XYZ file of C-alpha atoms in Angstrom:
302
model
C -2.360 33.642 -19.093
C -5.019 36.454 -20.159
C -8.267 37.127 -19.476
C -8.889 35.687 -22.491
C -7.665 32.446 -21.115
C -9.865 32.330 -18.079
C -14.042 32.457 -17.418
C -15.662 34.155 -14.082
C -17.827 31.145 -12.146
C -21.484 32.692 -10.070
C -19.012 32.917 -7.145
C -16.187 35.442 -9.636
C -13.689 33.388 -9.051
C -11.508 32.332 -11.970
C -10.171 29.209 -13.647
C -8.384 27.902 -16.720
C -10.953 27.180 -18.937
C -11.017 23.268 -20.525
C -11.977 21.834 -23.857
C -15.758 20.474 -23.852
C -13.360 16.459 -24.766
C -11.273 16.822 -22.114
C -14.048 18.118 -18.808
C -16.700 15.250 -21.378
C -13.839 12.368 -20.582
C -13.546 13.545 -16.470
C -17.833 14.230 -16.589
C -17.414 9.383 -18.039
C -13.767 8.779 -15.752
C -16.606 9.568 -11.877
C -20.120 7.775 -13.562
C -17.758 5.101 -13.630
C -16.334 4.831 -11.040
C -19.440 5.743 -8.588
C -21.067 3.296 -10.782
C -18.216 0.958 -9.934
C -17.637 1.951 -5.881
C -21.859 1.778 -5.137
C -22.414 -1.403 -7.324
C -19.508 -2.498 -4.541
C -21.144 -1.602 -1.397
C -24.693 -4.159 -2.260
C -22.349 -6.578 -2.975
C -20.926 -5.956 -0.297
C -24.332 -5.727 1.718
C -26.374 -8.496 0.164
C -23.784 -11.713 -0.956
C -21.408 -11.267 2.638
C -22.578 -9.077 5.507
C -26.213 -8.994 5.963
C -27.262 -12.432 5.414
C -24.809 -12.998 7.867
C -26.422 -10.720 10.436
C -23.302 -8.730 10.546
C -23.677 -5.039 9.428
C -21.652 -1.698 8.582
C -21.564 0.966 10.412
C -23.619 5.060 9.327
C -26.661 4.831 8.940
C -25.926 2.198 5.750
C -25.541 -0.287 9.756
C -28.846 1.404 10.767
C -30.813 0.579 8.236
C -29.760 -2.803 8.027
C -31.164 -3.007 12.246
C -34.073 -1.443 10.279
C -34.799 -4.226 7.944
C -34.114 -7.299 9.738
C -37.093 -5.484 12.026
C -39.739 -3.739 11.070
C -38.832 -6.474 7.472
C -38.480 -2.981 5.410
C -36.709 -3.932 2.218
C -33.378 -2.888 2.102
C -32.572 -0.419 -0.755
C -35.497 1.535 0.049
C -34.678 2.865 3.616
C -31.116 3.375 2.757
C -32.352 6.015 -0.455
C -35.189 7.037 2.754
C -33.254 7.800 5.388
C -30.177 9.236 3.526
C -32.392 11.079 1.981
C -32.115 13.902 4.942
C -27.934 14.711 5.080
C -28.404 14.640 0.884
C -30.565 17.774 1.666
C -28.165 19.627 4.169
C -25.261 18.519 1.963
C -26.262 19.996 -1.229
C -26.578 23.280 0.628
C -23.237 22.946 2.920
C -21.030 21.187 0.929
C -21.364 21.594 -2.286
C -24.171 20.721 -5.510
C -21.631 18.445 -7.416
C -21.069 15.875 -4.517
C -24.396 15.903 -3.767
C -25.345 14.762 -6.706
C -22.879 12.338 -6.955
C -23.682 11.388 -3.276
C -27.629 11.108 -4.400
C -26.758 8.762 -7.906
C -23.998 6.122 -5.493
C -27.108 6.321 -3.096
C -29.845 4.832 -5.148
C -27.238 3.038 -7.570
C -26.783 0.996 -4.494
C -30.018 0.545 -3.014
C -31.301 -0.867 -6.222
C -28.162 -2.729 -6.046
C -29.166 -4.253 -3.107
C -32.527 -4.716 -4.201
C -31.444 -6.576 -7.339
C -29.008 -8.793 -4.497
C -31.707 -9.452 -2.048
C -32.683 -12.804 -3.946
C -29.281 -14.744 -4.396
C -27.547 -16.384 -2.306
C -24.374 -16.121 0.898
C -21.462 -16.624 -1.449
C -20.316 -18.444 2.610
C -21.580 -18.131 5.710
C -18.648 -18.801 7.445
C -18.716 -15.154 9.847
C -15.575 -14.913 10.414
C -14.737 -15.149 5.611
C -18.061 -13.099 5.793
C -16.569 -9.890 7.934
C -13.069 -10.198 5.889
C -14.596 -10.402 2.126
C -17.323 -8.156 2.759
C -14.703 -5.502 4.344
C -13.170 -5.928 1.578
C -15.527 -5.394 -0.868
C -17.328 -2.437 0.768
C -14.008 -0.924 2.078
C -13.101 -0.216 -1.686
C -16.461 0.590 -2.925
C -17.221 3.368 -0.363
C -12.983 4.630 -1.446
C -13.508 4.896 -5.023
C -17.169 6.719 -3.990
C -15.438 9.349 -1.132
C -12.299 9.691 -3.766
C -14.511 10.534 -6.598
C -16.748 13.666 -5.059
C -19.632 11.659 -3.645
C -20.192 9.505 -0.612
C -23.027 6.427 0.466
C -23.641 7.163 4.094
C -24.832 10.567 5.246
C -23.609 10.613 8.497
C -20.356 11.567 7.763
C -22.438 14.535 6.005
C -23.026 14.920 9.553
C -19.600 14.947 9.921
C -17.778 16.923 8.320
C -20.211 19.552 9.887
C -19.405 18.888 13.556
C -15.540 18.661 12.728
C -16.072 22.420 11.074
C -17.439 23.304 14.443
C -15.745 21.180 17.437
C -12.256 19.974 17.788
C -12.698 16.877 16.181
C -11.741 14.944 12.804
C -14.229 13.444 10.441
C -12.529 10.375 11.289
C -13.293 11.123 15.199
C -16.944 12.377 15.213
C -17.583 8.773 12.627
C -16.509 6.665 15.187
C -18.042 8.362 17.886
C -21.891 7.603 16.201
C -20.369 4.014 14.818
C -19.967 3.322 18.032
C -23.304 3.689 19.694
C -24.936 1.987 16.050
C -22.455 -1.363 15.529
C -22.823 -1.696 19.525
C -26.679 -1.792 18.797
C -26.052 -5.066 16.672
C -25.051 -6.814 19.591
C -28.997 -6.104 20.708
C -30.594 -7.252 17.576
C -27.871 -9.985 15.711
C -26.510 -10.723 19.451
C -22.682 -10.014 20.942
C -20.893 -12.726 18.358
C -22.437 -10.935 15.020
C -21.689 -7.208 16.535
C -17.495 -8.646 16.998
C -17.590 -9.566 13.220
C -19.661 -6.277 12.635
C -16.463 -5.083 13.994
C -13.858 -6.546 12.334
C -15.548 -6.459 8.666
C -16.068 -1.709 9.388
C -12.097 -1.900 10.760
C -11.200 -4.318 7.292
C -13.156 -1.608 5.885
C -11.863 1.441 7.102
C -8.096 0.431 6.455
C -9.166 -0.169 3.228
C -11.392 3.061 2.447
C -7.438 4.575 2.590
C -6.411 2.811 0.479
C -7.874 2.873 -2.070
C -8.022 6.633 -1.472
C -4.213 6.822 -1.596
C -3.884 4.044 -3.364
C -1.419 1.286 -3.235
C 1.653 2.715 -4.557
C 1.396 5.861 -2.439
C 3.979 8.645 -2.684
C 5.381 10.513 0.060
C 6.633 14.046 0.746
C 10.600 14.672 1.549
C 11.826 18.354 3.542
C 15.091 18.620 3.644
C 17.704 21.087 5.376
C 21.270 19.939 5.279
C 24.611 22.765 3.290
C 25.196 20.548 0.553
C 21.851 20.997 -0.705
C 22.413 20.886 -4.250
C 24.476 18.348 -4.417
C 21.410 16.006 -2.473
C 18.880 18.258 -5.344
C 21.093 17.166 -8.312
C 21.857 13.867 -6.674
C 17.487 13.109 -6.678
C 16.964 14.772 -9.620
C 19.776 11.991 -11.470
C 18.982 8.997 -9.555
C 15.957 8.762 -8.669
C 14.355 11.451 -11.841
C 12.529 13.826 -9.296
C 12.144 17.277 -9.457
C 13.305 19.373 -6.729
C 12.458 22.795 -5.477
C 14.547 24.760 -3.125
C 12.778 27.281 -0.646
C 14.383 29.283 1.349
C 14.085 29.070 5.194
C 15.421 30.488 8.427
C 16.969 28.543 11.408
C 14.496 29.201 14.183
C 17.649 29.250 16.946
C 20.609 30.032 14.866
C 18.879 33.044 12.908
C 20.826 31.645 9.849
C 19.045 31.526 6.058
C 18.888 27.934 5.118
C 18.136 25.877 2.425
C 15.285 23.428 2.023
C 14.852 21.118 -0.681
C 11.142 19.593 -0.890
C 10.321 16.029 -3.473
C 7.890 14.513 -3.626
C 8.881 10.641 -4.257
C 6.743 6.581 -4.336
C 7.567 5.127 -1.059
C 9.549 2.134 -2.949
C 12.172 5.025 -3.368
C 12.411 6.405 0.122
C 14.970 4.281 0.934
C 17.178 5.024 -1.700
C 16.309 8.571 -0.670
C 17.245 8.767 2.070
C 21.235 6.246 1.435
C 21.168 9.453 -1.516
C 21.007 11.681 1.127
C 23.023 9.616 3.431
C 26.089 9.413 0.773
C 26.399 13.987 0.757
C 25.341 14.795 4.194
C 24.406 11.754 7.529
C 23.756 15.254 9.037
C 20.841 16.279 6.930
C 18.127 16.266 8.263
C 15.546 14.809 6.623
C 11.132 15.031 7.421
C 9.115 12.572 5.567
C 4.706 12.303 4.807
C 1.859 10.208 3.153
C 0.635 12.355 0.824
C -2.997 11.146 -0.697
C -2.903 12.742 -3.439
C -0.523 14.499 -6.830
C -1.688 16.097 -9.853
C -0.365 17.946 -11.966
C 3.739 19.107 -12.345
C 5.997 16.825 -13.492
C 5.580 13.663 -10.469
C 5.284 10.328 -12.628
C 6.224 7.078 -11.930
C 10.143 6.427 -12.184
C 12.032 3.346 -12.112
C 15.196 3.555 -8.906
C 18.471 3.097 -10.099
């Protein structure tokens, strides 16, 4: 790539130049997905959780409790309580993240206002917790996947995780432990426990939405028959493989490492192929949240 093929950002970094049509399509996709995610969040809150006196974690949970205590519209509280965190996110994380989050939060707030007069689909607590959690989890997952957030505590968690030896998930869980406990004093302990069920379901659905149902996996294989195994994987799975140079830490011997990305459905077939060529081969398999570029496409197993 020549210099003429690239543009320079304000930070002085080089980035490949893409056509205006491509950028417009990606921006349209981002807006559509943020819209769907925020709308799903509003539905989960006003049609399932709030009418059954259940809460979500984070700023959303705090807003629900304050709305119940002071009779302030939920949409207003969702916007006002998230604004300070948006300012922090703009400075510390980036403009695109902050604008995407602002768009999603405002849309969610408007959605809760519009849906507030609508009757709940069910007043059975378990059904409300399950379906509310599912819809909420997919909605939040879509917003996060496309570069935004629906809750200010996630922004705080990202910043804290950079300075302390805790993951973002652990920090969020710490905050939500107190918030969900507070629901017991406001709505009663039965509703607090149903809120915990909804939160757990949403937490799992966020992961599924981020990773996709057809989860990808990265595979490292060390074997003396690396060439035979690599060719078999290419031929029978249709996967491109990469040969890496390695050195045994104990023996000091040079070794070849096969790296390949597969789908979850191809894992059993891969293990069978490796077993056919070398039953003593070292195989390590890990989950991948996202795969882009290269020649990775969904292929039939044969």
